[in-house]
XYZ file of C-alpha atoms in Angstrom:
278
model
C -25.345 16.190 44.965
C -27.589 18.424 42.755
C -28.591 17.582 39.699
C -26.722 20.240 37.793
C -23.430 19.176 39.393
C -24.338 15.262 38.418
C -25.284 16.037 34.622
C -21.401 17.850 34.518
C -19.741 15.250 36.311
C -21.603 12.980 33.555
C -20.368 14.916 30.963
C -16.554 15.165 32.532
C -16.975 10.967 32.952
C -17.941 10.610 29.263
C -15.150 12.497 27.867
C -12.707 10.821 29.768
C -13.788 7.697 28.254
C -13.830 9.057 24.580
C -9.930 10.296 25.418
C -9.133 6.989 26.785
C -10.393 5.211 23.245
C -8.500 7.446 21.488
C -5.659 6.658 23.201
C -6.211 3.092 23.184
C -7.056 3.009 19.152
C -3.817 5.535 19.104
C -1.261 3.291 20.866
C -2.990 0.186 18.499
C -2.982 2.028 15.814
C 0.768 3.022 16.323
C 2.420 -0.066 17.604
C 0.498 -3.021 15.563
C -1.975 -2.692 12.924
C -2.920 0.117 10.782
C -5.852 0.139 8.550
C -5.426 0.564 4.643
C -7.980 0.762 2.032
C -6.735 0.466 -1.583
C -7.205 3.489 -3.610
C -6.339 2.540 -6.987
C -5.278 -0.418 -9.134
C -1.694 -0.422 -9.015
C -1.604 -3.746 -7.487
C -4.359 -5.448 -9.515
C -5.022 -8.500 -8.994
C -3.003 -9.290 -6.094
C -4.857 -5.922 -4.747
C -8.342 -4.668 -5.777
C -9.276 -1.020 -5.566
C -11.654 -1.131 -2.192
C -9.767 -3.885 -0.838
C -9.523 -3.063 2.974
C -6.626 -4.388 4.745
C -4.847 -4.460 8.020
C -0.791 -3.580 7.947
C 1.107 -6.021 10.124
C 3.331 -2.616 11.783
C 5.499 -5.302 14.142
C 7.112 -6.508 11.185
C 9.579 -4.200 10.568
C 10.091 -2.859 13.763
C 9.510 1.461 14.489
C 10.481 3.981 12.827
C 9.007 7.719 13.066
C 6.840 6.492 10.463
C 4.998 4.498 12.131
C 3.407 6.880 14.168
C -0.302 7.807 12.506
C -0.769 10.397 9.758
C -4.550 12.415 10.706
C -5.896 13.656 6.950
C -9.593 14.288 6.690
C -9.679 16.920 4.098
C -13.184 17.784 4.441
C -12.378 19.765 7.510
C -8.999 20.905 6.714
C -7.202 18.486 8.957
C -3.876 17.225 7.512
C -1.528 16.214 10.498
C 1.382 14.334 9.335
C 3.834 11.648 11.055
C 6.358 14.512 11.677
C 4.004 15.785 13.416
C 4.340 13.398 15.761
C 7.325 11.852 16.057
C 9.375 13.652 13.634
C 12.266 13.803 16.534
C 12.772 10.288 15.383
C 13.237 11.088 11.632
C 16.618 11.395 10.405
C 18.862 8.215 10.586
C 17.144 5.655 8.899
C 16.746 3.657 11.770
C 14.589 1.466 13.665
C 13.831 0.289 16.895
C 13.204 -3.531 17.012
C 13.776 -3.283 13.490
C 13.452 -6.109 11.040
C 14.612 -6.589 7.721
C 11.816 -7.271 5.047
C 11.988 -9.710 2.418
C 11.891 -9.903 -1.113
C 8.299 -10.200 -2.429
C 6.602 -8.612 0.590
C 4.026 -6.102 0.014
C 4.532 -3.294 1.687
C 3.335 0.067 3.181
C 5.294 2.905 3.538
C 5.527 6.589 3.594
C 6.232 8.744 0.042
C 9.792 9.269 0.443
C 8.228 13.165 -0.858
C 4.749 13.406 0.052
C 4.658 11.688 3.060
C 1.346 9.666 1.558
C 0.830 6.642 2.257
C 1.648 3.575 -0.481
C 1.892 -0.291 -1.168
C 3.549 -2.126 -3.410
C 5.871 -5.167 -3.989
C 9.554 -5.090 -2.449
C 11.757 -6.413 -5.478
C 14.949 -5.034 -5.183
C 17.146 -4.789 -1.887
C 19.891 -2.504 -0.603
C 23.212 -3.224 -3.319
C 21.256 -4.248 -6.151
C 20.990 -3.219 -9.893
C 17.424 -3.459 -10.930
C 16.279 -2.780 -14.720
C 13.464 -3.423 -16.903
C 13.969 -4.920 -20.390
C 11.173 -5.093 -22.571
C 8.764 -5.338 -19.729
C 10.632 -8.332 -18.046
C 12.389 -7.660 -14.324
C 15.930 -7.648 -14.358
C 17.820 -8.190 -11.151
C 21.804 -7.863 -10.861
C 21.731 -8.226 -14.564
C 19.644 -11.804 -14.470
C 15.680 -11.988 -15.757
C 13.082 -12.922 -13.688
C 11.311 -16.054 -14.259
C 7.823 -15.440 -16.013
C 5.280 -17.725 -17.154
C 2.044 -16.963 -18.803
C -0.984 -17.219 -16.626
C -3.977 -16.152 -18.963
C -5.650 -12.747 -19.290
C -7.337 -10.705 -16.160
C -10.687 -9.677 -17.020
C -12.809 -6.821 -15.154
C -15.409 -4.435 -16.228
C -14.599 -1.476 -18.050
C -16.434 1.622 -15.477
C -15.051 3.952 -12.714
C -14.355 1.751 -9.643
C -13.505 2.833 -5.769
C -14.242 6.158 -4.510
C -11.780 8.104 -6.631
C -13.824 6.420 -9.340
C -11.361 5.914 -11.423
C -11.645 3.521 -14.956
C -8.989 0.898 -15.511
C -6.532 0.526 -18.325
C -7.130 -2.044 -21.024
C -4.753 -4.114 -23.620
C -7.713 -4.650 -25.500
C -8.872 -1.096 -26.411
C -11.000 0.976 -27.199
C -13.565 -0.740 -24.669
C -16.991 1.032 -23.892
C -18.795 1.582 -20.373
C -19.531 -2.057 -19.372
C -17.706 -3.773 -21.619
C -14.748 -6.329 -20.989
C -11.772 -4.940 -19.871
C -8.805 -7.546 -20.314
C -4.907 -7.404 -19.640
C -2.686 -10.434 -20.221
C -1.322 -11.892 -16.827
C 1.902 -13.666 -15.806
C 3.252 -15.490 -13.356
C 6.269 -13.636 -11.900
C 9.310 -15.934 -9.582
C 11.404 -13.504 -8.121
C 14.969 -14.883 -6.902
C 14.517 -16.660 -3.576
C 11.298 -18.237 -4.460
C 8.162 -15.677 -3.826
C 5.989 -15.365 -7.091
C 2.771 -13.367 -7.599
C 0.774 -12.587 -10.560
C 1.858 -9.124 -12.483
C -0.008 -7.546 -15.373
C 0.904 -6.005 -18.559
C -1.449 -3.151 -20.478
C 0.948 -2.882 -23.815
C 4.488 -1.539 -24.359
C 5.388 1.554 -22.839
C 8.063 3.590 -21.277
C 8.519 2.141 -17.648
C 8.845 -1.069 -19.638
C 12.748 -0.217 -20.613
C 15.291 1.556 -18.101
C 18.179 2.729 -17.183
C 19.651 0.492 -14.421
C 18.822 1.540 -10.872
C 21.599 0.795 -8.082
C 19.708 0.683 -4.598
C 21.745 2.235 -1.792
C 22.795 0.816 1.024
C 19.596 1.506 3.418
C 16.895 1.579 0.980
C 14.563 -0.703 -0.985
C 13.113 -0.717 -4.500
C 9.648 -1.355 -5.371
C 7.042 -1.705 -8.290
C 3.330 -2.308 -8.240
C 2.271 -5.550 -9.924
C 0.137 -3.972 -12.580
C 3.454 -3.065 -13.990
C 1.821 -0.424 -16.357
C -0.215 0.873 -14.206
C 1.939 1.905 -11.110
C 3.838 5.220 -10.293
C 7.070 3.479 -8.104
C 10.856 2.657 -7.904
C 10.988 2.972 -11.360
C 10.189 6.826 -11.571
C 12.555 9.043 -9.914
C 11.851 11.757 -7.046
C 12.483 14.316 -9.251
C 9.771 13.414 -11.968
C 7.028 13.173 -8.684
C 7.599 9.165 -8.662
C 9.070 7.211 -5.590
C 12.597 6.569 -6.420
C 14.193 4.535 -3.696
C 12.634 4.122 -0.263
C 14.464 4.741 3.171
C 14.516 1.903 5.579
C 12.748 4.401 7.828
C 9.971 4.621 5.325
C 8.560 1.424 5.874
C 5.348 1.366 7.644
C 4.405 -2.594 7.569
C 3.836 -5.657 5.939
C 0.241 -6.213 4.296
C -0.396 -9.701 4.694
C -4.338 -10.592 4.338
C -7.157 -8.689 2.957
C -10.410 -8.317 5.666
C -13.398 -7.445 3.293
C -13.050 -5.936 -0.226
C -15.646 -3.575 -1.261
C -16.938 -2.774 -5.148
C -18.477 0.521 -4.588
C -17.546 3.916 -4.097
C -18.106 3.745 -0.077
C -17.378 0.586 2.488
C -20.215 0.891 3.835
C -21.832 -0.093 0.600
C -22.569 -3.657 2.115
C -24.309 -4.800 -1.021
C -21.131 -3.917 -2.780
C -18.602 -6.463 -0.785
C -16.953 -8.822 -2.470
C -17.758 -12.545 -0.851
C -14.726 -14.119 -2.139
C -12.087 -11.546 -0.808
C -12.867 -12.095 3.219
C -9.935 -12.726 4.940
C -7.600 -13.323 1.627
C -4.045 -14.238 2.257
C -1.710 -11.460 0.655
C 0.776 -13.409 -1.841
């Protein structure tokens, strides 16, 4: 063999092996866990902007959705689930589907957008879900709340969207203590969680909401501080969520990361490895 024809048939071996990975980390990706890092802090403190996470996808079962969405925008690649599997889309269906429970946090596809979310499943299929001043309704009943002291973080841009958080006890400056009163919420069938509450505002009284049959309703536990359920379609919210939507459960945090970058190592947070997901 000469040595030109052994350097291609190098080159031909070590593609084939980068294909094969792909593969491989597709079929993973696609059938049981996909990775999520948290984006913003619609979920504080159950969720932490840079938390990074690992969604259970076997959960639920498979749905179109659960085929991969490939968005780097840096070099104008933006290939959606459709893309994939959109033959699949349509009947709100699932293949070894499973039905989630109230109180699981969840990640599914925009109902609009087709981005990626996660928050907390409150209200199922048949329901009538409201907000009264700032307390959860559900078929007319309120959930059970109990005070659970004040969250405190620092008041400066946090994750790589760099974003600041809201505060109940503004005006705060750069650095300074950034506090929201937190509660202990006991939705009906038992799961409870901590939400938070920034002050009084608009998502904090509505209309009642009537899931339909196939779809699920869901808010972000930093209840002022979450686009969900409670915003409709039409006003570039989430409205309700198919049953085909859902991507997988979220049920334990890996590493959480306080910079702008997860490779930040000296950013990590110690005390987030391997959290359990309540």
């Amino acid at each position: 063999m000469s040595e030109k024809t052994g350097i291609l048939s190098s080159i031909v071996e070590t593609l084939k092996t980068i294909v094969y990975a792909l593969l491989i980390a597709g079929i993973f990706r696609t059938l049981f866990f996909q990775p999520f890092w948290i984006p913003s802090g619609s979920m504080k403190d159950t969720l932490l902007i840079g938390d990074f996470l690992f969604v259970n996808k076997m959960a639920y079962g498979y749905s179109y959705a659960s085929c991969p969405s490939i968005r780097i925008p840096r070099f104008g690649i933006d290939i959606d689930a459709r893309d994939f599997c959109g033959v699949f889309d349509g009947d709100n269906g699932r293949l070894f589907g499973g039905e989630p429970e109230r109180g699981d946090v969840v990640v599914f596809r925009h109902p609009v957008t087709g981005r990626d979310f996660i928050k907390r499943l409150v209200g199922l299929p048949g329901e009538r879900i409201q907000m009264r001043g700032g307390v959860l309704h559900i078929n007319g009943e309120p959930v059970e709340l109990e005070d659970d002291g004040v969250f405190v973080e620092t008041y400066m841009p946090q994750g790589p969207e760099q974003l600041s958080p809201r505060c109940a006890n503004t005006p705060v400056s750069p650095g300074g203590t950034c506090e929201k009163p937190r509660q202990t919420e006991t939705l009906p069938g038992g799961a409870t969680h901590p939400v938070l509450n920034v002050g009084e505002q608009a998502s904090d009284n509505t209309g009642v909401f009537t899931v339909p049959e196939g779809h699920y309703f869901f808010m972000g536990d930093n209840r002022d501080n979450s686009t969900d359920s409670r915003v409709p379609r039409a006003s570039r919210g989430v409205g309700f969520v198919p049953y085909e939507n859902l991507i997988g459960r979220a049920d334990r945090v890996m590493f959480s990361s306080g910079g702008r970058s997860m490779l930040a190592f000296w950013t990590w947070r110690g005390d987030r490895f391997f959290e359990r997901i309540e």
